[in-house]
Each structure stands twice: as structure tokens, then as C-alpha cells.
Amino acid sequence: MSDLSQKTIDFINKPKQLLINGKWEFAVSGKTFPVVNPATGDVIAHAAEGDKADIDKAVTAARSALENPQWAAMTPSDRGKLIWRIGDLIEKYADELAELEALDNGKPFLVARAADVALSADMFHYMSGWATKLHGMTIPISKSGGSYLSYTRQEPVGVVGQIIPWNFPLLMAAWKLAPALTTGCAIVLKVAEETPLSALRLGEIMQEAGLPDGVVNIVTGFGETAGAALAAHPQVDKIAFTGSTEVGKLIVQAAAGNLKKVSLELGGKSPNIILKDADLDVAIAGAANAIFFNHGQCCNAGSRLYVAHEIFDKVTEGVAGIAKNIKLGSGLEAETEMGPLVSNTQLNRVCGYLESGFAQGAKAVCGGVKRDVDGYFVEPTVLINTTQEMKVVQEEIFGPVVAAMPFKEVDETLIRQANDSVYGLAAGVWTRDINKAHTLANHLKAGSVWINCYHVFDAALPFGGYKQSGWGREMGAAVLENYLETKAVTVKIG
Ligand code: NAI
Ligand code: MG
């Protein structure tokens, strides 16, 4: 699998442009930036460096597409069929898209194929069905002195700016684009500078599916320039962001200028709790998957592992045993189970957290170091001797590093510890005790709670965060609210 397909080589060798109003164009400035393979540090392509000037063009294109009858007057059924076709084409080009993810993000090809690409297709397929089901209600009102008909309409929020990260490049594009298309919005998508490739290929796929010009515009470029311009743009009605909590706060400030609507899917530091009665083989494998999947670069990673003290050594040694056997390598090698981190910046960030953990007294049962190679590899790590106040327990590391802590009882203290975070994205519970499972599920302040499983995502299930993990939900019926306005119409009869 280390040889790329000819189709991928051809795509890589093509100039990388911006998709604006249905045309592929270089950035107004003519500037480009390098795209790096994180497994080797090699530059594999140059992407157009869009900035404010390109965002302006893209927003203008989206605004006119929003009003163009080709899109505005497309029947819900035709809109649904178009979105379904995008899902079909993602399936058709699955191998190519998975190769691009492996090359650009570093994740294993087979994982990209089974998770990122499959879930992206699912997202378009699932959302396509909603296009024909977005309707208001008739509402009886209590006003005296006449007869009234009141009803609501669900209308697209308008021009939507979407800013996505690099951890699941194609899937984050799908999570954002599919519901915005279903609701009839027009979109400017700013993809992450670390991983621009698969979204550009998705742009071609959406054109092949027959999407009218300007409905989706794709800008590659940096956050501080292109991203900031999109978040602040006065002609953008709504901004949807996935990324760091730090930048999420900047988005909120930038959006204040025209009070555009904001939804945010931000960081996490999710507790994963193993009770003493759990099926330990399942729980140990589950705890390893909760933190090591996608090299720990998941907003919902199970990065705080709370284990009943009676089984603490067995579980931490079990997770460490799995970690030691994980095969690190290029995402393009068939036997690779864990690829590199996405960038040198992320590698330094994760290593900085490891150093801080050790300085504060944590010990590594396994890992704790980076690999002495060209790519951005860090060994999967299990930390013990960690306490609640440590930075490695409080802050999002976004790497394959779990902090394990023992607990005595399933009680308020445990719940308080699990909820002791500025984040509230996800949580895991491993037990055979149905009462304890549901009690914990009720008390955990998290948008997703997984019991005897982890990382279970479905296009039909809402996903998002409590506290500083975000505003609003992705996926499911809930995401539609991000992209709709409700209008109440009242008619006086007679
Ligand atoms: P980031 O939040 O800086 O980047 C995410 C996206 O926001 C990218 O498209 C970037 O270009 C854009 N962006 C950056 N600054 C912006 C600004 N001022 N205005 C508008 N857009 C802007 O995340 P970064 O720097 O890649 O990673 C830093 C940390 O953030 C990670 O270590 C991790 O902890 C967290 N993170 C969380 C993610 C999640 O899924 N919730 C995804 C990526 C990162
Ligand atoms: Mg950043």
C-alpha cells in the first residue's frame, strides 16, 4: 500500500487552487504554502494561500448563489438527491480519499477508509433525507377578537462560514457541509492549513454531483488571515467552527461585529471511568482505543482514565501492554496502526506536555518519548502518579497520552473529579452494573456518554459539548438548528 494510486499522484501534481463560484483559481496574492507529509516531513504539494481578498470573493459568490433560483428554487427533493449523490461519489472515490488523508494527515489508510471516508459518505446520505422534512408548524394562538392562522417556516440562515481543523479533514468538512446544504444555505469553507488536500478533492466531487456554482466555496489558507476574515465578515450570517477552545473564543469576538450566529465544537479532556465489575478485557482494549485512536488527536479522546483502585495496576499495565504493541509508521504502510502526529508544532506541543507531566511528578508506564526519526512520531503513553491539578490532567494534550488515576468508590467524589474540567465533550463508563452506569450517565457533564464502548459516532446522533467544549451540536436532527431561521407568519382571517 506504500505506492500511491495513479489517480492520487495525478491529483497531488495538479496545481492546488481555491474553489470560488464554481471555478478553480489561484489566490489573489498569488501566494502558496507548503503541504507536508507528517510521516517524513517532506513537502508534497503547494496550496493556494487564500486571505481576506479571497474570502471577500468567496462570500460574494456564496451570497449570489444563495439568491440564484438554481439553488434557491431547487425543490427539496432535488436538493436531497444532489446531497445523496455526493455521498455516493465519496463511496466511489473512497480509496483515493483515504490515500489523501493518509498522506496529508498521517493516519493509517485503512482507518481513513473505514472511519473518515465511510462516515463522511454516511453524513451526506443521512442529511439528504432531511431536505424534504424541514417544515414548520401551525400554531393555535390565544389572541381574542378575531380569528388567526399562525404558522412557522424554516428558512436557511443564509451565507455560512465554516472553519475546520486537521484531525479528520474530510469528515469535518462533511459534518459541516452536509447539513448546511440540506437546509439550503450557501457556504464558504476554510479548511485547515495542515491538511487541505481531501477537501479540495471533495470540491471536485461536489461539482461532479451537480452542485450549482458558488453554493460551496473552498478557501485554503491560514487561520489568522483567511479564517479571521471569514469570522469577522459582515456579509456572513453564520459561522460554524471546529478547533481549539482558544480560537473558539476569538471566533465569538469576531462574530460580534454583525452578531452572526455562532456554533462551536471545541476541545475536550474527557473522563473514561472503569468500575471494578467491568469486563476487564473489553474495558482495557476500550480504554486504549479511547485515547490512542487517531493518535489521540480527537476532541473527544478519553484522556483522563479513572480506574477503581482494586484493578488500577491491572488496567494501566493492560493499556500499556497494548500501547507497546502498536505499530507506528507511515499511514501509507499496510501494517501501520498509528501514524505520526499531524505536524511538528503538534509534536512539540505533546512533548511539552510530557515534560510538564514529568516535572510535576507523573511517571510513564510506557512511551513518554518521541521517536528519533524524521516524521512527527510520539510513543503512545500511559501516565500514572498523576493528580487532578496537573496540567496533563487539566489541559487538552491532543496526542496519544492518557493520565490514569485510581478512585475508591463510585460516589460524589468520583463524579466531582470526572466533572472537574473546563470541558464537557464526552465521557466513558465501563461496568456491568446497570444502575451505576445510568447514574453516572445522568451526572456526567458531557455531550456524549459512552457505556461499555467509546468513539461510537453516527450521523443520526447529536455530538457537541457542555461548558467550554462548545455551543450547539453537530449531526443528527440537532445540527439543523445551526443552519435554520424560524419565521412565524400570522394571518388575520375574515
Ligand atoms: P486551531 O483552533 O488554531 O485551528 C483550527 C482551525 O481554526 C484551522 O482551520 C485554523 O486555520 C483556524 N484558525 C486558527 N486561528 C484562527 C483565527 N484567529 N480565526 C479564525 N480561524 C482560525 O487549532 P490548532 O492550532 O491546529 O491546534 C491547537 C490545539 O487545538 C490542538 O492541540 C488541540 O488541543 C486543539 N484542537 C481541537 C480540535 C477539535 O476537534 N476540537 C481540532 C484541532 C485542534
Ligand atoms: Mg492554532
Coordinates of C-alpha atoms and ligand atoms in Angstrom, one line a residue:
M1 CA 0.0 0.0 0.0
S2 CA 3.0 2.3 0.2
D3 CA 2.6 3.0 -3.6
L4 CA 0.0 5.7 -4.2
S5 CA -2.5 5.1 -6.9
Q6 CA -2.0 6.9 -10.2
K7 CA -5.2 9.0 -9.6
T8 CA -3.8 10.3 -6.3
I9 CA -0.4 11.0 -7.9
D10 CA -2.2 13.0 -10.6
F11 CA -4.3 14.9 -8.1
I12 CA -1.2 15.7 -6.0
N13 CA 0.6 17.0 -9.1
K14 CA -2.2 19.3 -10.2
P15 CA -2.0 22.9 -9.0
K16 CA -3.9 23.4 -5.8
Q17 CA -6.4 26.2 -6.2
L18 CA -9.3 27.8 -4.4
L19 CA -12.9 26.9 -5.4
I20 CA -14.8 30.2 -5.9
N21 CA -18.0 30.5 -7.7
G22 CA -17.6 27.1 -9.4
K23 CA -14.1 27.9 -10.7
W24 CA -10.7 26.9 -9.5
E25 CA -8.5 29.9 -9.0
F26 CA -5.1 30.8 -7.5
A27 CA -5.1 33.2 -4.5
V28 CA -5.4 36.9 -5.3
S29 CA -2.0 37.4 -3.8
G30 CA -0.5 34.6 -5.9
K31 CA 0.9 33.1 -2.7
T32 CA 1.1 29.4 -1.8
F33 CA 2.1 27.5 1.3
P34 CA 3.7 24.0 1.5
V35 CA 1.7 20.9 2.3
V36 CA 3.8 18.4 4.3
N37 CA 3.6 14.6 4.7
P38 CA 3.9 14.3 8.5
A39 CA 5.4 10.8 8.3
T40 CA 8.5 12.1 6.6
G41 CA 8.5 15.9 6.9
D42 CA 8.6 16.1 3.0
V43 CA 6.7 18.8 1.1
I44 CA 4.2 17.0 -1.2
A45 CA 2.4 20.0 -2.7
H46 CA 1.8 23.7 -2.5
A47 CA -1.7 25.0 -1.7
A48 CA -3.1 28.4 -2.6
E49 CA -2.7 30.8 0.4
G50 CA -6.1 32.5 0.4
D51 CA -6.6 35.5 2.6
K52 CA -9.1 38.3 3.1
A53 CA -9.3 39.2 -0.6
D54 CA -10.2 35.6 -1.5
I55 CA -12.6 35.3 1.4
D56 CA -14.3 38.5 0.1
K57 CA -14.7 36.9 -3.3
A58 CA -15.9 33.7 -1.9
V59 CA -18.5 35.4 0.3
T60 CA -19.8 37.4 -2.7
A61 CA -20.1 34.2 -4.7
A62 CA -22.0 32.5 -1.9
R63 CA -24.3 35.5 -1.5
S64 CA -25.3 35.4 -5.2
A65 CA -25.6 31.6 -5.2
L66 CA -28.0 31.9 -2.2
E67 CA -30.3 34.1 -4.3
N68 CA -29.8 32.2 -7.6
P69 CA -33.0 30.3 -8.5
Q70 CA -30.8 27.4 -9.5
W71 CA -30.2 26.9 -5.8
A72 CA -32.9 29.0 -4.0
A73 CA -35.7 27.4 -6.0
M74 CA -34.4 23.9 -6.3
T75 CA -37.1 21.6 -4.9
P76 CA -36.3 19.9 -1.6
S77 CA -36.5 16.5 -3.3
D78 CA -33.9 17.6 -5.9
R79 CA -31.7 19.1 -3.2
G80 CA -31.9 15.8 -1.3
K81 CA -31.0 13.8 -4.4
L82 CA -28.0 16.0 -5.1
I83 CA -26.7 15.6 -1.5
W84 CA -27.2 11.8 -1.7
R85 CA -25.2 11.8 -5.0
I86 CA -22.3 13.5 -3.1
G87 CA -22.4 10.6 -0.6
D88 CA -22.4 8.0 -3.4
L89 CA -19.4 9.7 -5.1
I90 CA -17.5 9.7 -1.8
E91 CA -18.0 6.0 -1.7
K92 CA -17.0 5.7 -5.3
Y93 CA -13.7 7.5 -4.7
A94 CA -13.2 6.1 -1.2
D95 CA -9.7 4.7 -1.9
E96 CA -8.4 7.9 -3.3
L97 CA -9.8 10.0 -0.5
A98 CA -8.3 7.6 2.1
E99 CA -4.9 7.9 0.4
L100 CA -5.1 11.7 0.6
E101 CA -5.9 11.5 4.3
A102 CA -3.0 9.1 4.9
L103 CA -0.6 11.3 3.0
D104 CA -1.7 14.6 4.3
N105 CA -2.8 13.9 7.9
G106 CA -0.7 10.8 8.6
K107 CA -3.5 8.5 9.7
P108 CA -3.4 4.8 8.5
F109 CA -5.0 4.3 5.1
L110 CA -7.3 1.5 6.4
V111 CA -8.5 3.6 9.3
A112 CA -9.2 6.6 7.0
R113 CA -11.1 4.2 4.6
A114 CA -13.2 2.6 7.3
A115 CA -13.8 5.6 9.6
D116 CA -13.2 9.0 8.0
V117 CA -14.4 8.3 4.5
A118 CA -17.2 5.9 5.4
L119 CA -18.6 8.3 8.0
S120 CA -18.3 11.2 5.5
A121 CA -20.4 9.4 3.0
D122 CA -22.9 8.4 5.7
M123 CA -23.2 12.1 6.7
F124 CA -24.3 13.2 3.2
H125 CA -26.6 10.2 2.9
Y126 CA -28.2 10.8 6.2
M127 CA -28.6 14.5 5.7
S128 CA -30.0 14.2 2.2
G129 CA -33.2 12.7 3.8
W130 CA -33.8 15.9 5.9
A131 CA -34.1 18.1 2.8
T132 CA -37.7 17.1 2.3
K133 CA -38.6 17.1 6.1
L134 CA -37.8 20.7 7.1
H135 CA -41.2 22.1 7.8
G136 CA -42.8 24.4 10.3
M137 CA -46.0 24.0 12.3
T138 CA -49.4 25.5 12.5
I139 CA -49.8 27.0 16.0
P140 CA -53.1 27.9 17.6
I141 CA -52.8 31.3 19.3
S142 CA -54.9 32.9 22.1
K143 CA -55.5 36.4 20.9
S144 CA -59.1 37.4 21.3
G145 CA -61.2 39.5 18.9
G146 CA -60.6 37.7 15.7
S147 CA -59.6 34.5 14.0
Y148 CA -55.9 33.9 13.1
L149 CA -53.9 31.4 11.2
S150 CA -50.3 31.2 12.6
Y151 CA -47.7 29.0 11.1
T152 CA -43.9 28.8 11.1
R153 CA -41.5 28.4 8.2
Q154 CA -37.9 27.0 8.4
E155 CA -35.6 29.1 6.2
P156 CA -31.9 28.8 5.5
V157 CA -29.9 31.1 7.8
G158 CA -28.1 32.4 4.7
V159 CA -24.4 32.6 3.9
V160 CA -22.5 30.3 6.2
G161 CA -18.7 30.5 7.0
Q162 CA -17.3 27.2 8.2
I163 CA -13.8 26.7 9.6
I164 CA -12.5 23.2 10.2
P165 CA -9.4 21.5 11.8
W166 CA -6.9 18.9 10.6
N167 CA -7.7 15.9 12.7
F168 CA -10.4 14.5 10.5
P169 CA -10.0 16.7 7.4
L170 CA -12.7 15.1 5.1
L171 CA -15.1 14.2 7.9
M172 CA -15.1 17.6 9.5
A173 CA -15.9 19.0 6.0
A174 CA -18.7 16.5 5.7
W175 CA -20.1 17.3 9.2
K176 CA -20.2 20.9 8.3
L177 CA -21.2 21.0 4.6
A178 CA -23.9 18.3 4.6
P179 CA -26.4 20.0 7.0
A180 CA -25.7 23.4 5.5
L181 CA -26.6 22.1 2.1
T182 CA -29.6 20.3 3.3
T183 CA -31.0 23.5 4.7
G184 CA -30.3 25.4 1.5
C185 CA -27.5 27.6 2.7
A186 CA -24.5 28.8 0.7
I187 CA -21.1 28.2 2.1
V188 CA -17.6 29.4 2.4
L189 CA -15.4 26.6 3.8
K190 CA -12.0 27.5 5.3
V191 CA -10.0 24.2 5.6
A192 CA -7.1 23.7 8.0
E193 CA -3.7 24.8 6.7
E194 CA -2.1 21.5 7.8
T195 CA -4.5 19.3 5.7
P196 CA -6.0 21.0 2.7
L197 CA -6.0 18.1 0.2
S198 CA -9.1 16.0 0.8
A199 CA -11.4 18.9 1.0
L200 CA -10.2 20.1 -2.4
R201 CA -10.9 16.7 -3.8
L202 CA -14.4 16.9 -2.2
G203 CA -14.9 20.2 -4.0
E204 CA -14.3 18.4 -7.3
I205 CA -16.7 15.6 -6.2
M206 CA -19.5 18.1 -5.3
Q207 CA -19.1 19.7 -8.8
E208 CA -19.3 16.2 -10.4
A209 CA -22.5 15.6 -8.4
G210 CA -24.0 18.8 -10.0
L211 CA -23.8 21.4 -7.2
P212 CA -24.6 24.8 -8.7
D213 CA -21.7 27.3 -8.8
G214 CA -21.0 29.3 -5.7
V215 CA -23.1 27.1 -3.3
V216 CA -19.9 25.8 -1.8
N217 CA -16.7 27.8 -2.0
I218 CA -13.5 26.4 -0.6
V219 CA -10.6 28.5 0.6
T220 CA -7.3 27.1 1.8
G221 CA -5.1 29.4 3.9
F222 CA -4.2 30.3 7.4
G223 CA -6.4 30.9 10.4
E224 CA -5.1 34.3 11.4
T225 CA -5.7 35.7 7.9
A226 CA -8.4 33.7 5.9
G227 CA -10.1 32.3 9.0
A228 CA -10.2 35.6 10.9
A229 CA -11.6 37.4 7.8
L230 CA -14.4 34.8 7.4
A231 CA -15.3 35.0 11.1
A232 CA -15.5 38.8 11.0
H233 CA -17.1 39.2 7.6
P234 CA -20.2 41.4 7.7
Q235 CA -21.9 39.6 4.9
V236 CA -21.7 36.2 6.6
D237 CA -24.8 35.3 8.5
K238 CA -23.5 32.3 10.5
I239 CA -20.1 30.9 11.5
A240 CA -19.6 27.3 12.4
F241 CA -16.2 26.4 13.9
T242 CA -14.4 23.3 15.0
G243 CA -11.0 23.6 16.6
S244 CA -9.3 24.8 19.8
T245 CA -11.2 26.5 22.6
E246 CA -8.7 29.4 22.4
V247 CA -9.6 30.1 18.8
G248 CA -13.3 29.5 19.5
K249 CA -13.3 32.5 21.8
L250 CA -11.7 34.6 19.1
I251 CA -14.4 33.5 16.7
V252 CA -17.1 34.7 19.2
Q253 CA -15.4 38.1 19.4
A254 CA -15.0 38.4 15.6
A255 CA -18.7 37.4 15.1
A256 CA -19.9 40.2 17.4
G257 CA -19.4 42.8 14.7
N258 CA -22.6 41.8 12.8
L259 CA -23.9 39.4 15.5
K260 CA -23.7 36.5 13.1
K261 CA -24.9 33.2 14.6
V262 CA -22.2 31.0 16.0
S263 CA -21.8 27.3 16.6
L264 CA -18.6 25.9 18.1
E265 CA -17.2 22.4 18.5
L266 CA -14.1 22.8 20.7
G267 CA -11.7 20.9 22.9
G268 CA -12.1 18.3 25.5
K269 CA -10.5 16.4 28.3
S270 CA -12.9 13.5 28.6
P271 CA -13.1 11.2 31.6
N272 CA -13.1 7.5 31.0
I273 CA -14.2 5.6 34.1
I274 CA -13.6 1.8 34.7
L275 CA -15.5 0.3 37.5
K276 CA -14.2 -2.8 39.3
D277 CA -17.0 -5.0 38.0
A278 CA -16.3 -4.2 34.3
D279 CA -15.4 -6.8 31.8
L280 CA -11.7 -6.0 32.0
D281 CA -10.6 -7.4 28.7
V282 CA -13.2 -5.2 26.9
A283 CA -12.6 -2.2 29.2
I284 CA -8.8 -2.3 28.8
A285 CA -9.0 -2.5 25.0
G286 CA -11.7 0.2 25.1
A287 CA -9.6 2.5 27.2
A288 CA -6.6 2.1 24.8
N289 CA -8.8 2.8 21.8
A290 CA -10.4 5.8 23.6
I291 CA -7.0 7.5 23.8
F292 CA -4.9 6.1 21.0
F293 CA -7.5 6.2 18.2
N294 CA -6.3 8.9 15.6
H295 CA -3.1 9.2 17.7
G296 CA -5.1 10.9 20.5
Q297 CA -5.9 13.8 18.1
C298 CA -9.6 13.6 18.9
C299 CA -11.5 16.3 20.7
N300 CA -13.4 13.6 22.5
A301 CA -10.4 11.4 23.3
G302 CA -10.7 9.5 26.6
S303 CA -7.6 11.3 28.1
R304 CA -8.4 11.1 31.8
L305 CA -8.7 7.5 32.9
Y306 CA -10.3 6.9 36.3
V307 CA -9.9 3.3 37.4
A308 CA -11.2 1.5 40.5
H309 CA -8.2 1.2 42.8
E310 CA -8.6 -2.6 43.1
I311 CA -7.9 -3.0 39.4
F312 CA -5.7 0.0 38.8
D313 CA -2.4 -1.8 38.2
K314 CA -4.0 -4.4 36.0
V315 CA -5.7 -1.9 33.8
T316 CA -2.8 0.5 33.5
E317 CA -0.5 -2.4 32.7
G318 CA -3.0 -3.8 30.3
V319 CA -3.4 -0.4 28.4
A320 CA 0.4 -0.1 28.4
G321 CA 0.7 -3.6 27.0
I322 CA -1.5 -2.6 24.1
A323 CA 0.4 0.6 23.6
K324 CA 3.8 -1.1 23.4
N325 CA 2.5 -3.4 20.6
I326 CA 1.0 -0.6 18.5
K327 CA 2.9 -0.5 15.2
L328 CA 3.9 3.1 14.4
G329 CA 4.7 4.1 10.9
S330 CA 3.6 5.9 7.8
G331 CA -0.1 5.9 7.2
L332 CA 0.6 4.5 3.7
E333 CA 2.2 1.3 5.0
A334 CA -0.3 -1.5 5.3
E335 CA 0.9 -2.7 8.7
T336 CA 0.8 0.7 10.4
E337 CA -1.6 1.0 13.3
M338 CA -0.6 4.5 14.4
G339 CA 0.8 7.3 12.2
P340 CA 2.7 10.4 13.1
L341 CA 1.1 13.5 14.7
V342 CA -0.1 15.9 12.1
S343 CA 2.8 18.5 12.4
N344 CA 6.0 19.4 14.0
T345 CA 4.0 22.0 16.0
Q346 CA 1.8 19.3 17.5
L347 CA 4.8 17.1 18.2
N348 CA 6.4 19.9 20.2
R349 CA 3.2 20.6 21.9
V350 CA 2.7 17.0 23.0
C351 CA 6.3 16.6 24.1
G352 CA 5.9 19.9 26.1
Y353 CA 3.0 18.3 28.0
L354 CA 5.0 15.1 28.6
E355 CA 7.9 17.2 30.1
S356 CA 5.4 19.2 32.2
G357 CA 3.9 15.9 33.5
F358 CA 7.2 14.5 34.5
A359 CA 8.3 17.8 36.1
Q360 CA 5.1 17.6 38.2
G361 CA 5.8 14.0 39.3
A362 CA 4.0 11.9 36.7
K363 CA 5.5 8.6 35.6
A364 CA 5.2 6.9 32.3
V365 CA 4.3 3.2 32.4
C366 CA 5.1 3.1 28.7
G367 CA 6.1 5.7 26.0
G368 CA 6.7 9.2 27.1
V369 CA 9.2 10.0 24.3
K370 CA 9.2 10.9 20.7
R371 CA 10.8 8.7 18.0
D372 CA 14.2 9.7 16.8
V373 CA 13.1 9.8 13.1
D374 CA 12.2 12.5 10.5
G375 CA 8.4 12.2 10.9
Y376 CA 6.4 13.6 13.9
F377 CA 6.1 10.4 15.9
V378 CA 5.5 10.1 19.6
E379 CA 5.2 6.9 21.5
P380 CA 1.7 6.0 22.9
T381 CA 2.0 6.9 26.6
V382 CA 0.3 5.9 29.8
L383 CA 1.0 8.3 32.7
I384 CA 0.5 7.3 36.4
N385 CA 1.2 9.2 39.6
T386 CA -1.0 11.9 38.1
T387 CA -3.2 14.2 40.2
Q388 CA -6.2 16.3 39.4
E389 CA -4.3 19.7 39.5
M390 CA -1.6 18.7 37.0
K391 CA -1.5 20.3 33.6
V392 CA -1.6 16.9 31.9
V393 CA -4.9 16.2 33.7
Q394 CA -6.5 19.6 33.1
E395 CA -5.4 20.6 29.6
E396 CA -6.1 19.1 26.2
I397 CA -2.9 17.4 25.0
F398 CA -4.2 16.2 21.7
G399 CA -1.8 13.3 21.4
P400 CA -1.6 9.7 22.4
V401 CA -1.2 10.4 26.1
V402 CA -3.5 9.2 28.9
A403 CA -3.4 10.2 32.5
A404 CA -4.6 7.4 34.8
M405 CA -5.8 7.9 38.3
P406 CA -7.3 5.4 40.9
F407 CA -10.6 6.0 42.7
K408 CA -12.1 4.4 45.8
E409 CA -15.9 4.4 45.4
V410 CA -18.4 5.2 42.7
D411 CA -19.7 8.3 44.6
E412 CA -19.9 12.0 44.6
T413 CA -16.2 12.4 44.9
L414 CA -15.7 10.4 41.7
I415 CA -18.4 12.4 39.9
R416 CA -16.9 15.7 41.0
Q417 CA -13.4 14.6 39.8
A418 CA -14.8 13.4 36.4
N419 CA -16.6 16.8 36.0
D420 CA -13.6 18.8 37.2
S421 CA -12.7 20.2 33.8
V422 CA -13.5 23.4 31.9
Y423 CA -14.5 21.0 29.1
G424 CA -17.6 18.7 28.8
L425 CA -17.5 16.9 25.5
A426 CA -17.6 13.2 26.2
A427 CA -17.2 10.6 28.8
G428 CA -16.9 6.8 29.0
V429 CA -18.1 4.3 31.6
W430 CA -17.2 0.6 31.8
T431 CA -19.3 -1.5 34.1
R432 CA -21.8 -4.4 34.2
D433 CA -23.9 -2.6 36.8
I434 CA -26.9 -1.1 35.0
N435 CA -27.7 1.2 38.0
K436 CA -24.2 2.7 38.3
A437 CA -24.0 3.0 34.5
H438 CA -27.1 5.2 34.3
T439 CA -26.4 7.1 37.5
L440 CA -23.0 8.1 36.1
A441 CA -24.5 8.9 32.7
N442 CA -27.0 11.2 34.3
H443 CA -24.4 13.1 36.4
L444 CA -21.6 13.4 33.9
K445 CA -21.5 16.9 32.3
A446 CA -20.7 15.8 28.8
G447 CA -22.4 15.9 25.4
S448 CA -21.8 12.2 24.7
V449 CA -21.6 9.4 27.2
W450 CA -20.5 6.0 26.0
I451 CA -21.2 3.0 28.2
N452 CA -19.1 -0.1 27.5
C453 CA -18.0 1.4 24.3
Y454 CA -16.2 4.6 23.1
H455 CA -15.9 6.7 19.9
V456 CA -19.2 5.5 18.7
F457 CA -20.4 8.1 16.2
D458 CA -23.3 8.1 13.9
A459 CA -24.7 10.7 11.5
A460 CA -28.0 10.4 13.4
L461 CA -26.6 11.1 16.8
P462 CA -26.0 14.6 18.1
F463 CA -22.5 15.5 19.1
G464 CA -21.2 18.5 20.9
G465 CA -20.1 20.0 24.2
Y466 CA -21.1 21.3 27.6
K467 CA -19.1 24.1 29.1
Q468 CA -16.1 25.3 27.1
S469 CA -16.4 22.4 24.7
G470 CA -18.7 24.4 22.5
W471 CA -22.1 25.8 21.5
G472 CA -24.6 23.7 19.6
R473 CA -24.5 20.2 18.2
E474 CA -23.1 18.6 15.1
M475 CA -25.0 15.8 13.3
G476 CA -28.4 14.3 14.0
A477 CA -31.6 16.4 13.7
A478 CA -30.0 18.8 16.2
V479 CA -27.4 20.2 13.8
L480 CA -30.2 21.5 11.5
E481 CA -30.9 24.2 14.1
N482 CA -27.4 25.7 13.4
Y483 CA -28.4 26.4 9.8
L484 CA -32.1 27.4 10.0
E485 CA -34.1 30.5 11.0
T486 CA -37.7 30.1 12.2
K487 CA -40.2 32.6 10.9
A488 CA -43.6 32.9 12.4
V489 CA -46.3 34.1 10.0
T490 CA -49.7 35.2 11.3
V491 CA -52.8 35.9 9.1
K492 CA -55.9 37.6 10.3
I493 CA -58.8 35.7 8.8
G494 CA -62.1 37.5 8.0
Ligands
NAI1 P1 -6.8 25.9 15.8 O1 -8.1 26.1 16.6 O2 -5.9 27.0 15.8 O3 -7.2 25.6 14.3 C1 -8.5 25.1 13.8 C2 -8.9 25.9 12.6 O4 -9.1 27.3 13.0 C3 -8.0 25.9 11.4 O5 -8.7 25.9 10.2 C4 -7.3 27.3 11.6 O6 -6.8 27.8 10.4 C5 -8.4 28.1 12.1 N1 -8.0 29.3 12.9 C6 -6.9 29.5 13.7 N2 -6.8 30.7 14.2 C7 -7.9 31.4 13.7 C8 -8.5 32.7 13.9 N3 -7.8 33.6 14.6 N4 -9.6 33.0 13.3 C9 -10.3 32.1 12.6 N5 -9.8 30.9 12.3 C10 -8.7 30.5 12.9 O7 -6.1 24.6 16.3 P2 -4.6 24.2 16.1 O8 -3.7 25.4 16.3 O9 -4.5 23.5 14.8 O10 -4.4 23.2 17.2 C11 -4.2 23.6 18.6 C12 -4.9 22.8 19.6 O11 -6.3 23.0 19.4 C13 -4.7 21.3 19.5 O12 -3.5 20.9 20.2 C14 -5.9 20.8 20.1 O13 -5.8 20.8 21.5 C15 -7.0 21.8 19.7 N6 -7.8 21.3 18.6 C16 -9.0 20.8 18.8 C17 -9.7 20.3 17.7 C18 -11.1 19.7 17.9 O14 -11.5 18.9 17.1 N7 -11.9 20.2 18.8 C19 -9.2 20.2 16.4 C20 -7.9 20.8 16.2 C21 -7.2 21.3 17.3
MG2 MG -3.8 27.4 16.0

